[in-house]
């Protein structure tokens, strides 16, 4: 049922990467509970523009939970309190009248703030470029049944492939570790015959890039899995460890 | 060297030294519990593990294990704090599924280390060290472990201190054991809950065996 509520928003404002940021408080009245969280920010930005103030910069693109662009650390949780949803799938009906909402950017040494709530997640692209692909000449389209893949492996690879690279795992991790993301990207290929060929090289190259970019050491707290909008399981991290260690011992 | 430069290499050292220490604790606790069952039997073990070459090799390996575990723990934690970044979140919430111990491994380790110093002074210094050096550091014969145990735990404050210490160690290893196996890659979706259960059982057995000793003396069962 639609109703309107009043919100107090504590939002991180930072003019640029090198500038010191701070929280600013905004009052937003009469927000429909049918609005999505990002629509609420749009309304606030329109208001700011009308008042001739600088609107708040935040990342978003698909607004349907598939692109991984939206970020936002909302009241202590990446993508807000709800499990298995992205910020763009969060709705104002999950908040109550008069509530104060604290909105922060991802904070991690490897994700520097560009402006306000927008961070540079290029580090993840660099990790993918280091080896998150299959480099074989595939020729024509092969027959669908030519390469048998067991249902178990197909499902596990599919689950890993649902990672949208949003960065919530590294943002929430007390160690600033990107292991869940890297594990998902290594697993989705290592489990399939096409990806197995380069599995050893891939695991080594992607982990080396991850370390080089300044992400932390995983201590298996499991916070990443709890906050991941796609519920990627930490069991993929065990697979990454396995792939990496066996590749190193073979050298 | 990838054991120093790569995060998973560093974690490998953490997990191997950690598992090694847990295996040591398992043997240590089995030997200790003998003091309740038979003080004479316990003294026989103490005499056997005195200043012999095998006991000394064992002790040196153990010390090396500790040193590596602690150095890597400090290095890892320092790097992790740097990776987290300068600017902290103003609001953070814990997730229900995250164990408290897993977020506080360094603190728990430091508590364990502090008490370990006390423990070495209470026993090792007066037993193995006395035997190696020939200096008489305690009031009993170095191989008379049972007398030292009884003497120390006749003081209730020491019983309580040891119980607190062992509780911290329990938290450290309940997370440590499964985390170490996970780091070694010995885990998957089906085994994850089983490996965690295994870690809880092993940790609880070890700690209960140790703890039964101060509890036994605290409640005056010896007299
Ligand atoms: C009898 C003593 C100890 C035992 C049995 C033990 C055991 C373990 C085990 C099994 C792990 C898991 C390794 C992994 O996750 O791969 C671990 C992790 C850890 N230990 Fe210990 N430990 C002991 C003493 C200490 C001490 C004295 C310190 C620090 C001063 C310490 C600091 C840490 C830290 C920071 C971790 C987390 C690192 C990580 O999970 O990657 N530990 N310990
Ligand atoms: S593993 Fe989950 S939290 Fe991490 S980047 Fe992928 S979808 Fe986002
Ligand atoms: S905007 Fe695309 S996932 Fe949220």
Short mmCIF file of C-alpha atoms and ligand atoms in Angstrom, two decimals:
data_model
loop_
_atom_site.label_atom_id
_atom_site.label_comp_id
_atom_site.label_asym_id
_atom_site.label_seq_id
_atom_site.Cartn_x
_atom_site.Cartn_y
_atom_site.Cartn_z
CA UNK A 1 0.00 0.00 0.00
CA UNK A 2 1.41 3.34 -0.99
CA UNK A 3 2.06 5.95 1.63
CA UNK A 4 4.38 8.92 2.00
CA UNK A 5 7.15 9.15 4.57
CA UNK A 6 9.69 11.75 5.69
CA UNK A 7 13.36 10.86 5.71
CA UNK A 8 16.59 12.34 7.05
CA UNK A 9 19.53 11.52 4.81
CA UNK A 10 23.15 11.65 5.96
CA UNK A 11 25.12 11.57 2.73
CA UNK A 12 28.87 11.56 2.10
CA UNK A 13 29.89 14.57 -0.04
CA UNK A 14 33.36 14.75 -1.53
CA UNK A 15 34.17 17.15 -4.39
CA UNK A 16 36.98 15.05 -5.88
CA UNK A 17 39.44 12.20 -5.34
CA UNK A 18 41.99 14.27 -3.42
CA UNK A 19 39.59 16.49 -1.52
CA UNK A 20 38.54 15.82 2.06
CA UNK A 21 34.91 14.74 2.25
CA UNK A 22 32.27 15.02 4.95
CA UNK A 23 28.71 14.08 5.73
CA UNK A 24 25.91 16.42 4.90
CA UNK A 25 22.37 16.04 6.19
CA UNK A 26 19.31 16.49 3.97
CA UNK A 27 15.63 16.38 4.85
CA UNK A 28 13.35 14.84 2.27
CA UNK A 29 9.61 14.95 2.97
CA UNK A 30 6.72 13.10 1.41
CA UNK A 31 8.62 10.36 -0.33
CA UNK A 32 6.34 7.67 -1.70
CA UNK A 33 7.14 4.20 -0.33
CA UNK A 34 6.69 2.92 -3.88
CA UNK A 35 9.85 4.69 -4.94
CA UNK A 36 13.03 2.76 -5.35
CA UNK A 37 16.03 3.89 -3.36
CA UNK A 38 17.69 5.41 -6.43
CA UNK A 39 14.45 7.20 -7.41
CA UNK A 40 14.48 8.75 -3.96
CA UNK A 41 18.02 10.02 -4.65
CA UNK A 42 16.83 11.33 -8.06
CA UNK A 43 14.10 13.30 -6.29
CA UNK A 44 16.64 14.70 -3.86
CA UNK A 45 18.94 15.65 -6.75
CA UNK A 46 16.13 17.43 -8.60
CA UNK A 47 15.44 19.37 -5.46
CA UNK A 48 19.14 20.25 -5.13
CA UNK A 49 19.30 21.37 -8.76
CA UNK A 50 16.24 23.60 -8.26
CA UNK A 51 17.97 25.12 -5.25
CA UNK A 52 21.03 25.68 -7.50
CA UNK A 53 23.12 23.28 -5.41
CA UNK A 54 25.50 20.58 -6.65
CA UNK A 55 23.58 17.28 -7.10
CA UNK A 56 24.91 14.11 -5.48
CA UNK A 57 27.02 11.90 -7.73
CA UNK A 58 26.24 8.18 -7.50
CA UNK A 59 26.72 5.22 -9.83
CA UNK A 60 23.86 3.39 -11.52
CA UNK A 61 22.98 1.97 -14.88
CA UNK A 62 20.55 -0.89 -15.49
CA UNK A 63 18.46 -0.32 -12.35
CA UNK A 64 17.34 -3.93 -12.47
CA UNK A 65 20.10 -5.74 -10.58
CA UNK A 66 22.19 -7.05 -13.45
CA UNK A 67 24.91 -4.56 -14.32
CA UNK A 68 26.65 -4.13 -10.96
CA UNK A 69 27.05 -0.38 -11.31
CA UNK A 70 25.06 0.78 -8.30
CA UNK A 71 26.98 0.70 -5.06
CA UNK A 72 26.16 2.64 -1.84
CA UNK A 73 26.79 1.54 1.72
CA UNK A 74 23.39 2.09 3.34
CA UNK A 75 23.05 2.09 7.15
CA UNK A 76 26.07 -0.18 7.54
CA UNK A 77 25.31 -2.62 4.75
CA UNK A 78 26.44 -2.59 1.11
CA UNK A 79 23.29 -2.49 -1.06
CA UNK A 80 21.21 -1.95 2.09
CA UNK A 81 19.79 -4.30 4.68
CA UNK A 82 17.96 -6.71 2.37
CA UNK A 83 19.77 -9.87 1.38
CA UNK A 84 20.34 -10.80 -2.26
CA UNK A 85 19.36 -7.40 -3.66
CA UNK A 86 21.32 -4.59 -5.22
CA UNK A 87 20.87 -0.94 -4.25
CA UNK A 88 18.73 -0.37 -7.34
CA UNK A 89 16.36 -3.16 -6.20
CA UNK A 90 15.91 -1.63 -2.76
CA UNK A 91 12.67 0.26 -2.08
CA UNK A 92 11.64 3.01 0.25
CA UNK A 93 8.93 0.75 1.72
CA UNK A 94 11.77 -0.93 3.64
CA UNK A 95 12.25 2.28 5.66
CA UNK A 96 9.95 3.90 8.20
CA UNK A 97 8.71 7.41 8.70
CA UNK A 98 11.27 9.71 10.31
CA UNK A 99 14.17 7.29 9.81
CA UNK A 100 17.73 8.58 9.37
CA UNK A 101 19.56 6.85 6.53
CA UNK A 102 23.37 7.07 6.35
CA UNK A 103 24.68 6.68 2.80
CA UNK A 104 28.41 6.17 2.23
CA UNK A 105 30.51 5.21 -0.77
CA UNK A 106 32.41 1.88 -0.88
CA UNK A 107 35.45 2.48 1.29
CA UNK A 108 38.46 0.43 0.36
CA UNK A 109 42.00 1.46 -0.50
CA UNK A 110 41.65 -0.16 -3.93
CA UNK A 111 38.36 1.68 -4.69
CA UNK A 112 39.23 5.38 -4.44
CA UNK A 113 36.34 7.86 -4.33
CA UNK A 114 35.87 9.78 -7.58
CA UNK A 115 33.15 12.06 -6.31
CA UNK A 116 30.55 11.87 -3.52
CA UNK A 117 29.19 8.31 -3.56
CA UNK A 118 30.93 7.27 -6.76
CA UNK A 119 34.09 5.15 -6.55
CA UNK A 120 36.57 3.90 -9.11
CA UNK A 121 36.08 0.15 -9.45
CA UNK A 122 38.54 -0.11 -12.30
CA UNK A 123 40.60 -2.44 -10.11
CA UNK A 124 38.06 -5.21 -10.85
CA UNK A 125 38.40 -4.65 -14.60
CA UNK A 126 42.17 -4.92 -14.29
CA UNK A 127 41.79 -8.25 -12.48
CA UNK A 128 39.54 -9.53 -15.29
CA UNK A 129 42.03 -8.30 -17.90
CA UNK A 130 44.75 -10.28 -16.12
CA UNK A 131 43.12 -13.60 -16.97
CA UNK A 132 39.34 -13.70 -16.56
CA UNK A 133 38.73 -14.87 -20.11
CA UNK A 134 39.10 -17.87 -22.42
CA UNK A 135 41.54 -17.32 -25.27
CA UNK A 136 40.83 -20.15 -27.69
CA UNK A 137 39.91 -20.03 -31.33
CA UNK A 138 36.44 -21.55 -31.14
CA UNK A 139 35.86 -21.99 -34.86
CA UNK A 140 32.26 -22.59 -35.89
CA UNK A 141 29.43 -23.20 -33.45
CA UNK A 142 29.97 -26.68 -31.96
CA UNK A 143 27.12 -29.12 -31.52
CA UNK A 144 25.39 -28.53 -28.20
CA UNK A 145 25.94 -32.09 -27.02
CA UNK A 146 29.50 -32.49 -28.29
CA UNK A 147 31.04 -31.57 -24.95
CA UNK A 148 29.19 -33.30 -22.11
CA UNK A 149 29.16 -31.27 -18.88
CA UNK A 150 27.65 -32.71 -15.72
CA UNK A 151 24.67 -30.93 -14.23
CA UNK A 152 26.57 -30.39 -10.95
CA UNK A 153 29.42 -28.53 -12.65
CA UNK A 154 27.11 -26.62 -14.97
CA UNK A 155 25.05 -25.40 -12.00
CA UNK A 156 28.09 -24.48 -9.95
CA UNK A 157 29.64 -22.57 -12.87
CA UNK A 158 26.32 -20.79 -13.50
CA UNK A 159 26.10 -19.76 -9.83
CA UNK A 160 29.62 -18.34 -10.00
CA UNK A 161 28.83 -16.56 -13.24
CA UNK A 162 25.97 -14.68 -11.61
CA UNK A 163 28.56 -12.34 -9.99
CA UNK A 164 27.92 -8.85 -11.36
CA UNK A 165 31.23 -7.38 -10.20
CA UNK A 166 29.59 -4.80 -7.97
CA UNK A 167 32.38 -4.77 -5.39
CA UNK A 168 30.18 -5.17 -2.31
CA UNK A 169 32.31 -8.12 -1.16
CA UNK A 170 35.53 -6.09 -1.01
CA UNK A 171 33.67 -3.06 0.34
CA UNK A 172 32.24 -4.94 3.31
CA UNK A 173 35.24 -7.15 4.09
CA UNK A 174 37.12 -6.08 7.21
CA UNK A 175 40.30 -7.10 5.39
CA UNK A 176 39.43 -5.28 2.16
CA UNK A 177 39.78 -8.60 0.35
CA UNK A 178 38.41 -9.19 -3.15
CA UNK A 179 38.61 -12.97 -2.89
CA UNK A 180 34.89 -13.62 -3.41
CA UNK A 181 34.88 -11.72 -6.70
CA UNK A 182 38.10 -13.32 -7.93
CA UNK A 183 36.93 -16.77 -6.78
CA UNK A 184 33.67 -16.38 -8.71
CA UNK A 185 35.47 -15.25 -11.85
CA UNK A 186 38.00 -18.10 -11.64
CA UNK A 187 35.34 -20.71 -10.83
CA UNK A 188 32.93 -19.86 -13.63
CA UNK A 189 35.64 -20.84 -16.14
CA UNK A 190 37.65 -23.46 -14.24
CA UNK A 191 34.57 -25.66 -13.88
CA UNK A 192 33.96 -25.93 -17.62
CA UNK A 193 36.07 -27.83 -20.16
CA UNK A 194 36.62 -24.70 -22.29
CA UNK A 195 38.01 -22.80 -19.33
CA UNK A 196 40.02 -25.62 -17.78
CA UNK A 197 42.80 -25.34 -20.36
CA UNK A 198 44.04 -22.03 -18.99
CA UNK A 199 42.89 -22.58 -15.40
CA UNK A 200 46.34 -22.66 -13.78
CA UNK A 201 47.58 -19.55 -15.55
CA UNK A 202 44.30 -17.75 -14.88
CA UNK A 203 44.34 -18.39 -11.13
CA UNK A 204 47.94 -17.21 -10.80
CA UNK A 205 47.53 -14.11 -12.96
CA UNK A 206 44.28 -12.94 -11.38
CA UNK A 207 45.49 -13.47 -7.81
CA UNK A 208 48.77 -11.66 -8.61
CA UNK A 209 46.80 -8.71 -10.01
CA UNK A 210 44.47 -8.68 -7.02
CA UNK A 211 47.45 -8.53 -4.63
CA UNK A 212 49.23 -5.90 -6.71
CA UNK A 213 46.19 -3.61 -6.61
CA UNK A 214 46.27 -3.59 -2.82
CA UNK A 215 43.33 -5.81 -1.82
CA UNK A 216 43.75 -7.55 1.55
CA UNK A 217 44.30 -11.14 2.66
CA UNK A 218 41.13 -13.18 3.12
CA UNK A 219 40.60 -14.57 6.62
CA UNK A 220 37.37 -16.37 5.80
CA UNK A 221 35.01 -14.23 7.86
CA UNK A 222 32.20 -14.84 5.39
CA UNK A 223 30.93 -11.23 5.48
CA UNK A 224 31.24 -11.12 1.66
CA UNK A 225 28.86 -14.02 1.13
CA UNK A 226 26.35 -12.53 3.57
CA UNK A 227 26.33 -9.19 1.72
CA UNK A 228 26.72 -10.36 -1.89
CA UNK A 229 23.60 -9.40 -3.88
CA UNK A 230 23.98 -12.62 -5.87
CA UNK A 231 24.69 -14.83 -2.81
CA UNK A 232 27.96 -16.12 -4.28
CA UNK A 233 29.13 -18.87 -1.91
CA UNK A 234 32.51 -18.75 -0.16
CA UNK A 235 32.96 -22.36 -1.28
CA UNK A 236 34.23 -20.76 -4.51
CA UNK A 237 37.07 -19.26 -2.42
CA UNK A 238 38.12 -22.77 -1.41
CA UNK A 239 38.18 -23.67 -5.13
CA UNK A 240 40.29 -20.61 -5.93
CA UNK A 241 42.74 -21.56 -3.15
CA UNK A 242 42.87 -25.09 -4.55
CA UNK A 243 43.45 -23.89 -8.12
CA UNK A 244 46.11 -21.41 -7.05
CA UNK A 245 48.01 -23.74 -4.72
CA UNK A 246 48.04 -26.64 -7.15
CA UNK A 247 49.24 -24.33 -9.93
CA UNK A 248 52.06 -23.05 -7.71
CA UNK A 249 53.09 -26.53 -6.58
CA UNK A 250 53.22 -27.71 -10.20
CA UNK A 251 55.70 -24.95 -11.09
CA UNK B 1 58.85 -15.77 -3.19
CA UNK B 2 55.19 -16.53 -3.59
CA UNK B 3 54.87 -17.61 0.05
CA UNK B 4 55.56 -13.99 0.98
CA UNK B 5 54.35 -12.00 -2.04
CA UNK B 6 50.98 -13.58 -2.71
CA UNK B 7 48.00 -13.39 -0.40
CA UNK B 8 47.18 -17.08 -0.78
CA UNK B 9 50.85 -17.99 -0.21
CA UNK B 10 50.84 -16.02 3.03
CA UNK B 11 47.59 -17.67 4.02
CA UNK B 12 49.14 -21.07 3.31
CA UNK B 13 51.84 -20.37 5.90
CA UNK B 14 49.20 -19.20 8.39
CA UNK B 15 47.15 -22.33 7.90
CA UNK B 16 50.03 -24.82 8.00
CA UNK B 17 51.54 -23.30 11.15
CA UNK B 18 48.04 -23.01 12.65
CA UNK B 19 47.19 -26.65 11.99
CA UNK B 20 50.60 -27.67 13.32
CA UNK B 21 49.91 -25.76 16.56
CA UNK B 22 46.47 -27.34 16.87
CA UNK B 23 47.96 -30.82 16.44
CA UNK B 24 50.49 -29.97 19.13
CA UNK B 25 47.65 -28.84 21.41
CA UNK B 26 45.88 -32.14 20.83
CA UNK B 27 48.92 -34.14 22.01
CA UNK B 28 49.56 -31.69 24.84
CA UNK B 29 46.01 -31.97 26.13
CA UNK B 30 45.99 -35.76 25.97
CA UNK B 31 49.20 -35.86 28.02
CA UNK B 32 47.93 -33.30 30.51
CA UNK B 33 44.69 -35.03 31.28
CA UNK B 34 46.76 -37.93 32.66
CA UNK B 35 47.53 -35.77 35.69
CA UNK B 36 43.94 -36.18 36.83
CA UNK B 37 43.83 -39.89 36.21
CA UNK B 38 47.25 -40.73 37.60
CA UNK B 39 49.83 -38.21 38.88
CA UNK B 40 52.51 -40.94 38.74
CA UNK B 41 51.74 -41.62 35.09
CA UNK B 42 51.94 -37.90 34.39
CA UNK B 43 55.35 -37.67 36.03
CA UNK B 44 56.56 -40.55 33.88
CA UNK B 45 55.58 -38.51 30.80
CA UNK B 46 57.36 -35.45 32.23
CA UNK B 47 60.52 -37.47 32.79
CA UNK B 48 60.28 -38.89 29.28
CA UNK B 49 59.93 -35.40 27.72
CA UNK B 50 62.71 -33.71 29.65
CA UNK B 51 66.06 -32.60 28.28
CA UNK B 52 66.36 -35.38 25.64
CA UNK B 53 67.25 -34.68 22.08
CA UNK B 54 63.76 -35.64 20.79
CA UNK B 55 62.00 -33.39 23.27
CA UNK B 56 64.36 -30.53 22.41
CA UNK B 57 63.86 -30.97 18.67
CA UNK B 58 60.10 -31.00 19.28
CA UNK B 59 60.28 -27.86 21.39
CA UNK B 60 62.39 -26.00 18.81
CA UNK B 61 60.02 -26.94 15.99
CA UNK B 62 57.12 -25.77 18.08
CA UNK B 63 58.83 -22.47 18.84
CA UNK B 64 59.55 -21.99 15.13
CA UNK B 65 55.90 -22.72 14.36
CA UNK B 66 54.81 -20.05 16.82
CA UNK B 67 57.30 -17.50 15.48
CA UNK B 68 56.17 -17.95 11.87
CA UNK B 69 52.49 -17.96 12.83
CA UNK B 70 52.84 -14.74 14.81
CA UNK B 71 55.06 -12.90 12.30
CA UNK B 72 52.72 -13.76 9.44
CA UNK B 73 49.70 -12.85 11.57
CA UNK B 74 51.12 -9.39 12.21
CA UNK B 75 52.13 -8.88 8.58
CA UNK B 76 48.75 -10.06 7.25
CA UNK B 77 46.77 -7.94 9.69
CA UNK B 78 48.88 -4.87 8.93
CA UNK B 79 48.30 -5.31 5.18
CA UNK B 80 44.59 -5.83 5.74
CA UNK B 81 44.29 -2.63 7.71
CA UNK B 82 45.98 -0.80 4.87
CA UNK B 83 43.68 -2.40 2.29
CA UNK B 84 40.67 -1.23 4.28
CA UNK B 85 41.79 2.35 3.65
CA UNK B 86 42.22 5.53 5.64
CA UNK B 87 38.59 6.57 5.72
CA UNK B 88 36.48 4.29 7.92
CA UNK B 89 32.74 3.69 7.55
CA UNK B 90 30.72 5.72 10.01
CA UNK B 91 28.07 3.02 10.30
CA UNK B 92 28.90 -0.69 10.15
CA UNK B 93 26.67 -3.61 11.02
CA UNK B 94 27.67 -7.19 11.60
CA UNK B 95 26.11 -9.91 9.53
CA UNK B 96 24.37 -12.68 11.45
CA UNK B 97 26.32 -15.44 9.73
CA UNK B 98 29.74 -13.98 10.54
CA UNK B 99 31.44 -15.52 13.60
CA UNK B 100 32.68 -13.05 16.14
CA UNK B 101 35.97 -14.94 16.42
CA UNK B 102 36.68 -14.62 12.70
CA UNK B 103 36.74 -10.82 13.00
CA UNK B 104 38.98 -10.81 16.08
CA UNK B 105 41.67 -13.38 15.34
CA UNK B 106 44.58 -11.04 16.07
CA UNK B 107 43.15 -9.86 19.39
CA UNK B 108 42.43 -13.45 20.42
CA UNK B 109 45.94 -14.44 19.31
CA UNK B 110 47.51 -11.68 21.40
CA UNK B 111 45.50 -12.75 24.46
CA UNK B 112 46.67 -16.32 23.88
CA UNK B 113 50.26 -15.12 23.52
CA UNK B 114 50.16 -13.06 26.73
CA UNK B 115 48.94 -15.99 28.78
CA UNK B 116 51.41 -18.24 26.99
CA UNK B 117 54.22 -16.18 28.50
CA UNK B 118 52.75 -16.73 31.96
CA UNK B 119 52.29 -20.43 31.24
CA UNK B 120 55.90 -20.84 30.12
CA UNK B 121 57.02 -19.19 33.35
CA UNK B 122 54.70 -21.35 35.44
CA UNK B 123 55.79 -24.66 33.96
CA UNK B 124 58.36 -24.72 31.18
CA UNK B 125 60.88 -22.51 33.03
CA UNK B 126 60.66 -24.71 36.11
CA UNK B 127 60.68 -28.02 34.24
CA UNK B 128 62.35 -28.37 30.84
CA UNK B 129 64.42 -25.19 31.19
CA UNK B 130 65.59 -26.25 34.66
CA UNK B 131 66.70 -29.57 33.24
CA UNK B 132 68.55 -28.12 30.24
CA UNK B 133 70.31 -25.40 32.17
CA UNK B 134 70.84 -27.35 35.37
CA UNK B 135 69.69 -24.29 37.31
CA UNK B 136 67.17 -25.10 40.00
CA UNK B 137 64.35 -22.68 39.14
CA UNK B 138 61.43 -24.20 41.04
CA UNK B 139 60.83 -25.73 44.44
CA UNK B 140 60.26 -29.29 43.15
CA UNK B 141 62.19 -31.75 41.03
CA UNK B 142 61.95 -30.70 37.32
CA UNK B 143 60.34 -34.02 36.39
CA UNK B 144 57.74 -33.79 39.15
CA UNK B 145 55.16 -32.11 36.93
CA UNK B 146 52.25 -33.27 39.04
CA UNK B 147 53.58 -31.38 42.04
CA UNK B 148 53.87 -28.18 40.00
CA UNK B 149 50.35 -28.58 38.64
CA UNK B 150 48.90 -29.18 42.06
CA UNK B 151 50.84 -26.29 43.56
CA UNK B 152 49.81 -23.76 40.92
CA UNK B 153 46.16 -24.74 40.87
CA UNK B 154 45.88 -24.71 44.65
CA UNK B 155 45.54 -20.98 44.00
CA UNK B 156 42.00 -20.35 42.71
CA UNK B 157 43.11 -17.19 40.89
CA UNK B 158 45.40 -19.24 38.66
CA UNK B 159 42.57 -21.68 37.95
CA UNK B 160 40.37 -18.82 36.81
CA UNK B 161 43.16 -17.24 34.73
CA UNK B 162 43.81 -20.51 32.94
CA UNK B 163 40.09 -20.99 32.28
CA UNK B 164 39.88 -17.50 30.75
CA UNK B 165 42.96 -18.19 28.65
CA UNK B 166 41.59 -21.47 27.37
CA UNK B 167 38.29 -19.79 26.44
CA UNK B 168 40.14 -17.28 24.25
CA UNK B 169 42.04 -20.14 22.65
CA UNK B 170 38.75 -21.97 22.03
CA UNK B 171 37.41 -19.00 20.08
CA UNK B 172 40.67 -18.70 18.13
CA UNK B 173 40.73 -22.31 17.02
CA UNK B 174 37.01 -22.82 16.36
CA UNK B 175 37.44 -20.34 13.53
CA UNK B 176 41.07 -21.25 12.90
CA UNK B 177 40.60 -24.94 12.16
CA UNK B 178 37.95 -24.61 9.48
CA UNK B 179 39.55 -21.47 8.07
CA UNK B 180 42.87 -23.30 7.71
CA UNK B 181 41.22 -26.18 5.86
CA UNK B 182 39.38 -23.70 3.64
CA UNK B 183 42.67 -21.94 2.87
CA UNK B 184 44.20 -25.28 1.89
CA UNK B 185 41.32 -25.67 -0.56
CA UNK B 186 39.90 -28.66 1.29
CA UNK B 187 36.32 -27.53 1.19
CA UNK B 188 33.27 -27.25 -1.00
CA UNK B 189 29.59 -26.42 -0.76
CA UNK B 190 28.58 -29.79 0.70
CA UNK B 191 31.52 -29.99 3.08
CA UNK B 192 31.43 -26.40 4.36
CA UNK B 193 29.00 -27.05 7.24
CA UNK B 194 30.69 -30.38 7.97
CA UNK B 195 34.16 -28.83 8.11
CA UNK B 196 32.84 -26.13 10.47
CA UNK B 197 31.27 -28.80 12.66
CA UNK B 198 34.54 -30.76 12.65
CA UNK B 199 36.42 -27.60 13.74
CA UNK B 200 33.98 -27.06 16.61
CA UNK B 201 34.27 -30.66 17.78
CA UNK B 202 38.09 -30.77 17.65
CA UNK B 203 38.44 -27.39 19.39
CA UNK B 204 35.95 -28.33 22.08
CA UNK B 205 37.60 -31.70 22.78
CA UNK B 206 41.05 -30.11 23.08
CA UNK B 207 39.89 -27.21 25.24
CA UNK B 208 37.68 -29.37 27.49
CA UNK B 209 40.59 -31.71 28.13
CA UNK B 210 42.81 -28.79 29.11
CA UNK B 211 40.12 -27.03 31.09
CA UNK B 212 39.13 -30.08 33.10
CA UNK B 213 42.44 -29.73 34.97
CA UNK B 214 42.00 -26.25 36.53
CA UNK B 215 38.29 -27.05 37.03
CA UNK B 216 39.24 -30.29 38.83
CA UNK B 217 41.53 -28.42 41.21
CA UNK B 218 39.24 -25.41 41.55
CA UNK B 219 36.41 -27.55 42.90
CA UNK B 220 38.81 -29.36 45.18
CA UNK B 221 38.34 -32.75 43.61
CA UNK B 222 42.02 -33.52 44.27
CA UNK B 223 41.71 -33.40 48.02
C1 LIG C 1 48.38 -22.27 20.42
C2 LIG C 1 48.30 -21.19 19.78
C3 LIG C 1 47.67 -20.96 18.43
C4 LIG C 1 46.99 -21.81 17.60
C5 LIG C 1 46.69 -23.28 17.83
C6 LIG C 1 46.58 -21.06 16.44
C7 LIG C 1 45.88 -21.57 15.37
C8 LIG C 1 45.46 -20.85 14.28
C9 LIG C 1 44.83 -21.38 13.12
C10 LIG C 1 44.52 -22.84 12.85
C11 LIG C 1 44.55 -20.34 12.27
C12 LIG C 1 43.85 -20.39 10.92
C13 LIG C 1 44.76 -20.18 9.76
C14 LIG C 1 44.01 -19.85 8.50
O1 LIG C 1 42.97 -19.20 8.54
O2 LIG C 1 44.48 -20.21 7.43
C15 LIG C 1 44.99 -19.15 12.92
C16 LIG C 1 44.85 -17.86 12.39
C17 LIG C 1 45.33 -16.72 13.00
N1 LIG C 1 46.13 -16.66 14.13
FE1 LIG C 1 46.56 -18.21 15.34
N2 LIG C 1 47.00 -19.76 16.57
C18 LIG C 1 47.69 -19.66 17.77
C19 LIG C 1 48.33 -18.55 18.30
C20 LIG C 1 48.28 -17.29 17.71
C21 LIG C 1 48.99 -16.13 18.20
C22 LIG C 1 49.90 -16.12 19.42
C23 LIG C 1 48.66 -15.09 17.36
C24 LIG C 1 49.07 -13.62 17.34
C25 LIG C 1 49.80 -12.95 18.08
C26 LIG C 1 47.77 -15.60 16.36
C27 LIG C 1 47.21 -14.84 15.35
C28 LIG C 1 46.42 -15.33 14.34
C29 LIG C 1 45.77 -14.51 13.35
C30 LIG C 1 45.82 -12.99 13.22
C31 LIG C 1 45.07 -15.39 12.51
C32 LIG C 1 44.17 -14.99 11.37
C33 LIG C 1 44.86 -15.06 10.09
C34 LIG C 1 44.01 -15.71 9.08
O3 LIG C 1 42.92 -16.24 9.37
O4 LIG C 1 44.44 -15.70 7.96
N3 LIG C 1 47.56 -16.93 16.59
N4 LIG C 1 45.55 -19.47 14.14
S1 LIG C 2 30.97 -11.67 -5.59
FE1 LIG C 2 28.97 -10.72 -5.12
S2 LIG C 2 29.49 -8.89 -3.92
FE2 LIG C 2 31.38 -9.53 -4.98
S3 LIG C 2 31.41 -8.40 -6.88
FE3 LIG C 2 30.41 -10.36 -7.35
S4 LIG C 2 28.20 -9.93 -7.08
FE4 LIG C 2 29.29 -8.22 -6.10
S1 LIG C 3 22.07 -0.27 -11.43
FE1 LIG C 3 22.61 -2.13 -12.45
S2 LIG C 3 22.75 -3.51 -10.76
FE2 LIG C 3 21.99 -1.72 -9.79
#
